[in-house]
Amino acid sequence: MLTSLNLGDGQNLGTTNGRIALDCSVRTTRQGHVCISTTDFFFPLVDSPYLQGRIGAANVLSDLYAEGVGDCDFMLMLLAACRDMTEDDRNICTREMVRGFNDACLEAGTTVTGGQTVLNPWPVIGGVATTICSEGEYVKSDGAQVGDVVVLTKPLGTQVAVNVHEWRVRQTPKWTELTNRSIISKEEAEDMMHAAVCSMARLNRHGGSLMVKHHAHAGTDVTGFGILGHAQNLMDNQAAAVGMEIHTLPCIANTAKVEQSGVLDFRLLKGYSAETSGGLMICMPEEDAVAYCKELEELDGGEPSWIIGKVVADADRKASILDDVKILEVAVSKC
């Protein structure tokens, strides 16, 4: 649809032919530095406006971390206050969203320096994250090599968890079917949502900061296109003719069971279930990946990462999930 507009000037770093960026705009400044910037925003997905703000900030920052940096120099905030709320409700909701967003930024070691605010039917929050660095301080996203393994830093299944939570709260026919068929209990649904919120609210900062140290060759984060969609985008962006084979899918406990029940096809196990503030997906040598996962687990307070696949030679640059893929049930976070 937009191809004829010829967006971009072919000068982006770390993307094939310098085209429009995969996760971030990565540019050389006139002074010879590297400027990495990204933008995103977040619609209501959780009940708490504070958590909406926190997840919104984590989601914006995640694209920056996918470039292998651990520091954001500054953040601009994009805010939409809900015009359809009462004034009191709007003030409370907006303040809590901003507080959550700001708290996540402070945890990330950055600060909100400006932004834009509008009235909107839906409360929305997001931002623009920017870091300035030098060559060698970030990971270009086009260097995956045959023999690399693929690491994932957060479990899948946030879309499933959020929808089941909504079904349960609203007592919808889908929730009735799940309970009548003994697919999932109220307690399991609550645990699933808790795990999803903890995952979405957790920063990928440590994961990004370790990528250069552990010789990562390429990376992205897993969000709206699902794990296979983002894997395919990453392979399409590589300088070498490579593909990806995914052999393991770590999923929040009970999300795979809901998917397999047939109540609704989220396409989780096909790789296309949307994730919000998902994990980093990184291509790196196997020996580095083992050390990376160990160090990251220590920094993230015991939260695991997984080797989920490998990079293979493929002239078609195809990303795929193997037929005998292993599904890992990931226990509820301790957050």
mmCIF file of C-alpha atoms in Angstrom:
data_model
loop_
_atom_site.group_PDB
_atom_site.id
_atom_site.type_symbol
_atom_site.label_atom_id
_atom_site.label_comp_id
_atom_site.label_asym_id
_atom_site.label_seq_id
_atom_site.Cartn_x
_atom_site.Cartn_y
_atom_site.Cartn_z
ATOM 1 C CA MET A 1 0.000 0.000 0.000
ATOM 2 C CA LEU A 2 2.796 2.461 0.848
ATOM 3 C CA THR A 3 5.507 1.152 -1.479
ATOM 4 C CA SER A 4 4.888 3.839 -4.085
ATOM 5 C CA LEU A 5 5.542 6.568 -1.511
ATOM 6 C CA ASN A 6 9.247 5.634 -1.380
ATOM 7 C CA LEU A 7 9.575 6.358 2.329
ATOM 8 C CA GLY A 8 13.093 6.561 3.741
ATOM 9 C CA ASP A 9 16.384 7.462 2.133
ATOM 10 C CA GLY A 10 18.264 4.150 2.311
ATOM 11 C CA GLN A 11 20.518 5.375 5.129
ATOM 12 C CA ASN A 12 19.177 3.364 8.081
ATOM 13 C CA LEU A 13 21.833 1.237 9.778
ATOM 14 C CA GLY A 14 21.432 -2.473 10.378
ATOM 15 C CA THR A 15 18.619 -3.025 7.894
ATOM 16 C CA THR A 16 18.929 -4.627 4.483
ATOM 17 C CA ASN A 17 19.656 -1.947 1.894
ATOM 18 C CA GLY A 18 19.197 0.749 4.548
ATOM 19 C CA ARG A 19 15.420 0.509 4.245
ATOM 20 C CA ILE A 20 12.797 1.536 6.812
ATOM 21 C CA ALA A 21 13.786 0.119 10.174
ATOM 22 C CA LEU A 22 12.727 -3.230 11.624
ATOM 23 C CA ASP A 23 12.201 -2.060 15.228
ATOM 24 C CA CYS A 24 13.964 1.296 15.491
ATOM 25 C CA SER A 25 15.250 4.064 13.316
ATOM 26 C CA VAL A 26 19.035 3.745 13.532
ATOM 27 C CA ARG A 27 20.853 6.697 12.010
ATOM 28 C CA THR A 28 24.300 8.265 11.981
ATOM 29 C CA THR A 29 24.128 11.836 13.241
ATOM 30 C CA ARG A 30 25.968 14.730 11.641
ATOM 31 C CA GLN A 31 28.398 14.551 14.565
ATOM 32 C CA GLY A 32 29.219 10.894 13.878
ATOM 33 C CA HIS A 33 27.209 9.300 16.687
ATOM 34 C CA VAL A 34 24.456 6.713 16.280
ATOM 35 C CA CYS A 35 20.896 7.809 17.148
ATOM 36 C CA ILE A 36 18.446 4.965 17.865
ATOM 37 C CA SER A 37 14.790 5.899 18.271
ATOM 38 C CA THR A 38 11.418 4.178 18.299
ATOM 39 C CA THR A 39 7.771 4.946 18.997
ATOM 40 C CA ASP A 40 4.698 2.970 20.061
ATOM 41 C CA PHE A 41 1.465 3.393 21.994
ATOM 42 C CA PHE A 42 -0.811 1.166 24.008
ATOM 43 C CA PHE A 43 -4.605 0.841 24.233
ATOM 44 C CA PRO A 44 -6.365 -0.436 27.391
ATOM 45 C CA LEU A 45 -5.571 -4.112 27.887
ATOM 46 C CA VAL A 46 -5.593 -4.380 31.679
ATOM 47 C CA ASP A 47 -7.954 -3.176 34.402
ATOM 48 C CA SER A 48 -5.459 -0.894 36.171
ATOM 49 C CA PRO A 49 -4.580 2.457 34.537
ATOM 50 C CA TYR A 50 -1.301 2.414 36.479
ATOM 51 C CA LEU A 51 -0.350 -0.925 34.905
ATOM 52 C CA GLN A 52 -1.498 0.306 31.512
ATOM 53 C CA GLY A 53 1.012 3.134 31.808
ATOM 54 C CA ARG A 54 3.774 0.842 32.995
ATOM 55 C CA ILE A 55 3.172 -1.690 30.225
ATOM 56 C CA GLY A 56 2.959 1.119 27.683
ATOM 57 C CA ALA A 57 6.435 2.339 28.642
ATOM 58 C CA ALA A 58 7.861 -1.197 28.682
ATOM 59 C CA ASN A 59 6.424 -1.768 25.214
ATOM 60 C CA VAL A 60 8.026 1.378 23.792
ATOM 61 C CA LEU A 61 11.401 0.662 25.388
ATOM 62 C CA SER A 62 11.418 -2.937 24.180
ATOM 63 C CA ASP A 63 12.123 -1.934 20.576
ATOM 64 C CA LEU A 64 15.132 0.033 21.783
ATOM 65 C CA TYR A 65 16.426 -2.932 23.795
ATOM 66 C CA ALA A 66 16.023 -5.179 20.742
ATOM 67 C CA GLU A 67 18.886 -3.178 19.191
ATOM 68 C CA GLY A 68 21.208 -4.406 21.938
ATOM 69 C CA VAL A 69 21.273 -1.277 24.072
ATOM 70 C CA GLY A 70 20.409 -1.131 27.753
ATOM 71 C CA ASP A 71 20.067 2.618 28.211
ATOM 72 C CA CYS A 72 17.488 5.099 26.982
ATOM 73 C CA ASP A 73 18.685 8.701 27.047
ATOM 74 C CA PHE A 74 15.223 10.287 27.112
ATOM 75 C CA MET A 75 11.546 9.557 26.518
ATOM 76 C CA LEU A 76 8.741 11.630 25.033
ATOM 77 C CA MET A 77 5.231 10.688 26.222
ATOM 78 C CA LEU A 78 2.221 10.367 23.899
ATOM 79 C CA LEU A 79 -0.978 10.607 25.947
ATOM 80 C CA ALA A 80 -4.678 10.497 25.102
ATOM 81 C CA ALA A 81 -7.106 11.231 27.934
ATOM 82 C CA CYS A 82 -10.570 9.709 27.590
ATOM 83 C CA ARG A 83 -13.091 12.404 26.676
ATOM 84 C CA ASP A 84 -16.043 10.096 27.425
ATOM 85 C CA MET A 85 -15.211 9.669 31.126
ATOM 86 C CA THR A 86 -16.485 11.982 33.837
ATOM 87 C CA GLU A 87 -13.984 14.670 34.756
ATOM 88 C CA ASP A 88 -13.126 12.973 38.046
ATOM 89 C CA ASP A 89 -12.675 9.554 36.420
ATOM 90 C CA ARG A 90 -10.608 11.051 33.599
ATOM 91 C CA ASN A 91 -8.327 12.868 36.032
ATOM 92 C CA ILE A 92 -7.765 9.759 38.154
ATOM 93 C CA CYS A 93 -7.254 7.449 35.175
ATOM 94 C CA THR A 94 -4.929 9.832 33.357
ATOM 95 C CA ARG A 95 -2.834 10.533 36.443
ATOM 96 C CA GLU A 96 -2.428 6.817 37.165
ATOM 97 C CA MET A 97 -1.463 6.031 33.570
ATOM 98 C CA VAL A 98 1.185 8.749 33.650
ATOM 99 C CA ARG A 99 2.429 7.574 37.055
ATOM 100 C CA GLY A 100 2.843 4.001 35.788
ATOM 101 C CA PHE A 101 4.572 5.189 32.628
ATOM 102 C CA ASN A 102 6.927 7.420 34.601
ATOM 103 C CA ASP A 103 7.741 4.717 37.168
ATOM 104 C CA ALA A 104 8.767 2.337 34.369
ATOM 105 C CA CYS A 105 10.917 5.063 32.812
ATOM 106 C CA LEU A 106 12.623 5.719 36.134
ATOM 107 C CA GLU A 107 13.298 1.980 36.527
ATOM 108 C CA ALA A 108 14.805 2.057 33.041
ATOM 109 C CA GLY A 109 17.153 4.845 34.124
ATOM 110 C CA THR A 110 15.555 7.402 31.824
ATOM 111 C CA THR A 111 13.249 10.390 32.134
ATOM 112 C CA VAL A 112 10.227 11.877 30.373
ATOM 113 C CA THR A 113 11.281 15.188 28.835
ATOM 114 C CA GLY A 114 8.175 16.158 26.872
ATOM 115 C CA GLY A 115 5.455 14.825 24.606
ATOM 116 C CA GLN A 116 1.916 15.468 23.381
ATOM 117 C CA THR A 117 -1.551 15.168 24.967
ATOM 118 C CA VAL A 118 -4.953 14.963 23.265
ATOM 119 C CA LEU A 119 -8.537 13.992 24.099
ATOM 120 C CA ASN A 120 -9.675 10.700 22.593
ATOM 121 C CA PRO A 121 -12.551 8.189 22.949
ATOM 122 C CA TRP A 122 -10.044 5.683 24.419
ATOM 123 C CA PRO A 123 -7.327 6.349 26.991
ATOM 124 C CA VAL A 124 -4.040 5.727 25.189
ATOM 125 C CA ILE A 125 -0.451 6.021 26.339
ATOM 126 C CA GLY A 126 2.871 5.531 24.587
ATOM 127 C CA GLY A 127 5.964 7.412 23.685
ATOM 128 C CA VAL A 128 9.162 7.952 21.743
ATOM 129 C CA ALA A 129 12.333 6.418 23.174
ATOM 130 C CA THR A 130 15.776 7.600 22.058
ATOM 131 C CA THR A 131 19.356 6.648 22.799
ATOM 132 C CA ILE A 132 22.608 8.055 21.445
ATOM 133 C CA CYS A 133 25.534 5.639 21.238
ATOM 134 C CA SER A 134 28.635 4.769 19.248
ATOM 135 C CA GLU A 135 29.426 2.009 16.775
ATOM 136 C CA GLY A 136 29.990 -1.211 18.692
ATOM 137 C CA GLU A 137 27.529 -0.251 21.437
ATOM 138 C CA TYR A 138 24.479 -1.716 19.692
ATOM 139 C CA VAL A 139 23.612 -4.794 17.613
ATOM 140 C CA LYS A 140 22.634 -4.376 13.976
ATOM 141 C CA SER A 141 19.565 -6.426 13.176
ATOM 142 C CA ASP A 142 20.816 -8.002 9.933
ATOM 143 C CA GLY A 143 23.756 -10.201 11.024
ATOM 144 C CA ALA A 144 22.229 -13.616 11.813
ATOM 145 C CA GLN A 145 24.508 -16.503 10.813
ATOM 146 C CA VAL A 146 23.969 -20.160 10.007
ATOM 147 C CA GLY A 147 24.489 -22.107 13.218
ATOM 148 C CA ASP A 148 23.198 -19.380 15.516
ATOM 149 C CA VAL A 149 20.601 -20.404 18.059
ATOM 150 C CA VAL A 150 17.540 -18.297 18.854
ATOM 151 C CA VAL A 151 16.845 -17.076 22.391
ATOM 152 C CA LEU A 152 13.471 -15.859 23.700
ATOM 153 C CA THR A 153 13.390 -13.840 26.932
ATOM 154 C CA LYS A 154 9.673 -13.913 27.857
ATOM 155 C CA PRO A 155 6.941 -16.557 27.528
ATOM 156 C CA LEU A 156 4.154 -16.392 24.957
ATOM 157 C CA GLY A 157 0.420 -16.241 25.590
ATOM 158 C CA THR A 158 -0.409 -12.724 26.770
ATOM 159 C CA GLN A 159 -3.274 -12.366 24.270
ATOM 160 C CA VAL A 160 -4.836 -15.633 25.444
ATOM 161 C CA ALA A 161 -4.505 -14.681 29.120
ATOM 162 C CA VAL A 162 -6.008 -11.211 28.656
ATOM 163 C CA ASN A 163 -8.972 -12.533 26.670
ATOM 164 C CA VAL A 164 -9.731 -15.327 29.131
ATOM 165 C CA HIS A 165 -9.603 -12.768 31.946
ATOM 166 C CA GLU A 166 -12.121 -10.605 30.075
ATOM 167 C CA TRP A 167 -14.374 -13.606 29.465
ATOM 168 C CA ARG A 168 -14.282 -14.516 33.146
ATOM 169 C CA VAL A 169 -14.985 -10.991 34.389
ATOM 170 C CA ARG A 170 -17.898 -10.574 31.971
ATOM 171 C CA GLN A 171 -19.127 -14.164 32.423
ATOM 172 C CA THR A 172 -19.364 -14.658 28.663
ATOM 173 C CA PRO A 173 -20.502 -17.847 26.881
ATOM 174 C CA LYS A 174 -16.856 -18.626 26.088
ATOM 175 C CA TRP A 175 -16.014 -18.597 29.802
ATOM 176 C CA THR A 176 -19.006 -20.832 30.492
ATOM 177 C CA GLU A 177 -17.779 -23.288 27.877
ATOM 178 C CA LEU A 178 -14.262 -23.319 29.329
ATOM 179 C CA THR A 179 -15.545 -24.062 32.821
ATOM 180 C CA ASN A 180 -18.272 -26.506 31.790
ATOM 181 C CA ARG A 181 -15.664 -28.532 29.894
ATOM 182 C CA SER A 182 -13.230 -28.235 32.830
ATOM 183 C CA ILE A 183 -10.617 -26.644 30.567
ATOM 184 C CA ILE A 184 -9.571 -24.069 33.132
ATOM 185 C CA SER A 185 -10.608 -23.034 36.634
ATOM 186 C CA LYS A 186 -11.209 -19.545 38.007
ATOM 187 C CA GLU A 187 -7.969 -19.811 39.984
ATOM 188 C CA GLU A 188 -5.983 -20.920 36.929
ATOM 189 C CA ALA A 189 -7.428 -18.031 34.893
ATOM 190 C CA GLU A 190 -6.446 -15.557 37.614
ATOM 191 C CA ASP A 191 -2.927 -16.995 37.791
ATOM 192 C CA MET A 192 -2.662 -16.845 34.003
ATOM 193 C CA MET A 193 -3.622 -13.166 33.944
ATOM 194 C CA HIS A 194 -1.236 -12.409 36.811
ATOM 195 C CA ALA A 195 1.603 -14.062 34.904
ATOM 196 C CA ALA A 196 0.740 -12.122 31.748
ATOM 197 C CA VAL A 197 0.653 -8.772 33.554
ATOM 198 C CA CYS A 198 3.972 -9.477 35.290
ATOM 199 C CA SER A 199 5.539 -10.392 31.954
ATOM 200 C CA MET A 200 4.145 -7.386 30.086
ATOM 201 C CA ALA A 201 5.209 -4.964 32.828
ATOM 202 C CA ARG A 202 8.768 -6.327 33.062
ATOM 203 C CA LEU A 203 11.386 -4.344 31.167
ATOM 204 C CA ASN A 204 13.613 -6.022 28.583
ATOM 205 C CA ARG A 205 16.421 -3.736 29.730
ATOM 206 C CA HIS A 206 18.746 -6.443 31.048
ATOM 207 C CA GLY A 207 18.142 -8.569 27.978
ATOM 208 C CA GLY A 208 19.118 -5.702 25.711
ATOM 209 C CA SER A 209 22.129 -4.669 27.761
ATOM 210 C CA LEU A 210 23.699 -8.160 27.521
ATOM 211 C CA MET A 211 23.432 -8.595 23.750
ATOM 212 C CA VAL A 212 26.735 -6.940 22.797
ATOM 213 C CA LYS A 213 28.604 -8.710 25.607
ATOM 214 C CA HIS A 214 27.358 -12.124 24.441
ATOM 215 C CA HIS A 215 28.009 -11.501 20.723
ATOM 216 C CA ALA A 216 24.427 -11.340 19.477
ATOM 217 C CA HIS A 217 24.174 -11.154 15.696
ATOM 218 C CA ALA A 218 20.562 -9.930 15.318
ATOM 219 C CA GLY A 219 17.455 -9.370 17.372
ATOM 220 C CA THR A 220 13.875 -8.163 17.497
ATOM 221 C CA ASP A 221 11.062 -8.212 20.019
ATOM 222 C CA VAL A 222 7.892 -10.298 19.858
ATOM 223 C CA THR A 223 4.739 -8.188 19.797
ATOM 224 C CA GLY A 224 1.724 -7.760 17.540
ATOM 225 C CA PHE A 225 2.669 -10.120 14.699
ATOM 226 C CA GLY A 226 3.229 -13.099 17.016
ATOM 227 C CA ILE A 227 6.450 -15.048 17.339
ATOM 228 C CA LEU A 228 6.397 -16.487 13.820
ATOM 229 C CA GLY A 229 5.443 -13.178 12.241
ATOM 230 C CA HIS A 230 8.352 -11.419 13.907
ATOM 231 C CA ALA A 231 10.694 -14.326 13.154
ATOM 232 C CA GLN A 232 9.791 -14.000 9.476
ATOM 233 C CA ASN A 233 10.320 -10.224 9.539
ATOM 234 C CA LEU A 234 13.727 -10.779 11.117
ATOM 235 C CA MET A 235 14.767 -13.350 8.490
ATOM 236 C CA ASP A 236 13.594 -11.074 5.674
ATOM 237 C CA ASN A 237 15.955 -8.425 7.040
ATOM 238 C CA GLN A 238 19.141 -10.536 7.098
ATOM 239 C CA ALA A 239 22.179 -9.883 4.936
ATOM 240 C CA ALA A 240 22.806 -13.628 4.588
ATOM 241 C CA ALA A 241 20.343 -16.058 2.994
ATOM 242 C CA VAL A 242 19.127 -17.663 6.223
ATOM 243 C CA GLY A 243 15.927 -18.973 7.747
ATOM 244 C CA MET A 244 14.779 -19.889 11.229
ATOM 245 C CA GLU A 245 13.451 -23.159 12.650
ATOM 246 C CA ILE A 246 11.564 -22.844 15.944
ATOM 247 C CA HIS A 247 11.569 -26.051 17.985
ATOM 248 C CA THR A 248 10.262 -24.796 21.356
ATOM 249 C CA LEU A 249 7.382 -22.539 22.383
ATOM 250 C CA PRO A 250 7.493 -21.408 26.027
ATOM 251 C CA CYS A 251 3.919 -20.470 26.973
ATOM 252 C CA ILE A 252 2.358 -19.011 30.100
ATOM 253 C CA ALA A 253 0.874 -21.929 32.054
ATOM 254 C CA ASN A 254 -2.545 -23.057 30.736
ATOM 255 C CA THR A 255 -2.573 -20.765 27.684
ATOM 256 C CA ALA A 256 -1.735 -23.672 25.378
ATOM 257 C CA LYS A 257 -4.541 -25.698 26.949
ATOM 258 C CA VAL A 258 -7.025 -22.921 26.218
ATOM 259 C CA GLU A 259 -5.757 -22.704 22.643
ATOM 260 C CA GLN A 260 -6.064 -26.450 22.150
ATOM 261 C CA SER A 261 -9.624 -26.448 23.523
ATOM 262 C CA GLY A 262 -10.925 -24.863 20.326
ATOM 263 C CA VAL A 263 -13.054 -22.294 22.160
ATOM 264 C CA LEU A 264 -11.261 -19.625 20.128
ATOM 265 C CA ASP A 265 -8.346 -19.959 17.724
ATOM 266 C CA PHE A 266 -5.789 -17.417 18.925
ATOM 267 C CA ARG A 267 -3.200 -19.053 16.615
ATOM 268 C CA LEU A 268 -0.870 -19.239 19.605
ATOM 269 C CA LEU A 269 0.711 -22.552 18.657
ATOM 270 C CA LYS A 270 0.819 -21.528 14.994
ATOM 271 C CA GLY A 271 2.959 -18.564 16.021
ATOM 272 C CA TYR A 272 0.606 -15.708 15.186
ATOM 273 C CA SER A 273 -1.039 -14.836 18.508
ATOM 274 C CA ALA A 274 -0.318 -11.179 19.224
ATOM 275 C CA GLU A 275 1.883 -10.413 22.215
ATOM 276 C CA THR A 276 2.087 -7.149 24.142
ATOM 277 C CA SER A 277 5.464 -6.093 25.565
ATOM 278 C CA GLY A 278 6.794 -9.533 24.659
ATOM 279 C CA GLY A 279 10.310 -10.876 24.954
ATOM 280 C CA LEU A 280 13.417 -10.274 22.903
ATOM 281 C CA MET A 281 14.135 -12.855 20.187
ATOM 282 C CA ILE A 282 17.881 -12.945 19.603
ATOM 283 C CA CYS A 283 20.192 -14.831 17.228
ATOM 284 C CA MET A 284 23.603 -15.634 18.724
ATOM 285 C CA PRO A 285 26.212 -18.421 18.883
ATOM 286 C CA GLU A 286 25.082 -21.355 21.019
ATOM 287 C CA GLU A 287 27.928 -21.092 23.526
ATOM 288 C CA ASP A 288 27.124 -17.427 24.080
ATOM 289 C CA ALA A 289 23.401 -18.153 24.341
ATOM 290 C CA VAL A 290 23.841 -20.501 27.283
ATOM 291 C CA ALA A 291 25.867 -17.903 29.175
ATOM 292 C CA TYR A 292 23.450 -15.139 28.145
ATOM 293 C CA CYS A 293 20.416 -17.019 29.501
ATOM 294 C CA LYS A 294 22.187 -17.769 32.771
ATOM 295 C CA GLU A 295 23.289 -14.187 33.362
ATOM 296 C CA LEU A 296 19.926 -12.759 32.327
ATOM 297 C CA GLU A 297 18.057 -15.043 34.728
ATOM 298 C CA GLU A 298 20.225 -13.762 37.571
ATOM 299 C CA LEU A 299 19.646 -10.122 36.621
ATOM 300 C CA ASP A 300 15.893 -10.611 36.121
ATOM 301 C CA GLY A 301 15.370 -12.136 39.553
ATOM 302 C CA GLY A 302 15.013 -15.746 38.470
ATOM 303 C CA GLU A 303 12.882 -15.212 35.351
ATOM 304 C CA PRO A 304 14.082 -17.734 32.736
ATOM 305 C CA SER A 305 14.956 -17.364 29.070
ATOM 306 C CA TRP A 306 15.005 -20.214 26.552
ATOM 307 C CA ILE A 307 16.793 -21.404 23.427
ATOM 308 C CA ILE A 308 13.814 -21.891 21.133
ATOM 309 C CA GLY A 309 15.281 -22.460 17.693
ATOM 310 C CA LYS A 310 18.182 -22.178 15.281
ATOM 311 C CA VAL A 311 19.252 -20.253 12.208
ATOM 312 C CA VAL A 312 19.676 -22.382 9.087
ATOM 313 C CA ALA A 313 20.790 -21.822 5.513
ATOM 314 C CA ASP A 314 17.714 -21.048 3.405
ATOM 315 C CA ALA A 315 17.596 -19.227 0.099
ATOM 316 C CA ASP A 316 13.877 -18.600 0.698
ATOM 317 C CA ARG A 317 14.567 -16.981 4.092
ATOM 318 C CA LYS A 318 11.644 -18.833 5.673
ATOM 319 C CA ALA A 319 10.854 -18.871 9.388
ATOM 320 C CA SER A 320 8.898 -21.921 10.512
ATOM 321 C CA ILE A 321 7.679 -23.789 13.576
ATOM 322 C CA LEU A 322 8.651 -27.450 13.425
ATOM 323 C CA ASP A 323 5.871 -30.042 13.357
ATOM 324 C CA ASP A 324 7.194 -31.669 16.545
ATOM 325 C CA VAL A 325 7.549 -28.353 18.396
ATOM 326 C CA LYS A 326 7.912 -28.663 22.165
ATOM 327 C CA ILE A 327 5.438 -26.696 24.286
ATOM 328 C CA LEU A 328 6.843 -25.516 27.623
ATOM 329 C CA GLU A 329 4.432 -24.604 30.421
ATOM 330 C CA VAL A 330 5.916 -21.563 32.181
ATOM 331 C CA ALA A 331 4.885 -21.208 35.825
ATOM 332 C CA VAL A 332 3.381 -18.066 37.309
ATOM 333 C CA SER A 333 5.861 -15.236 37.914
ATOM 334 C CA LYS A 334 6.748 -14.244 41.456
ATOM 335 C CA CYS A 335 6.194 -10.510 40.792
#
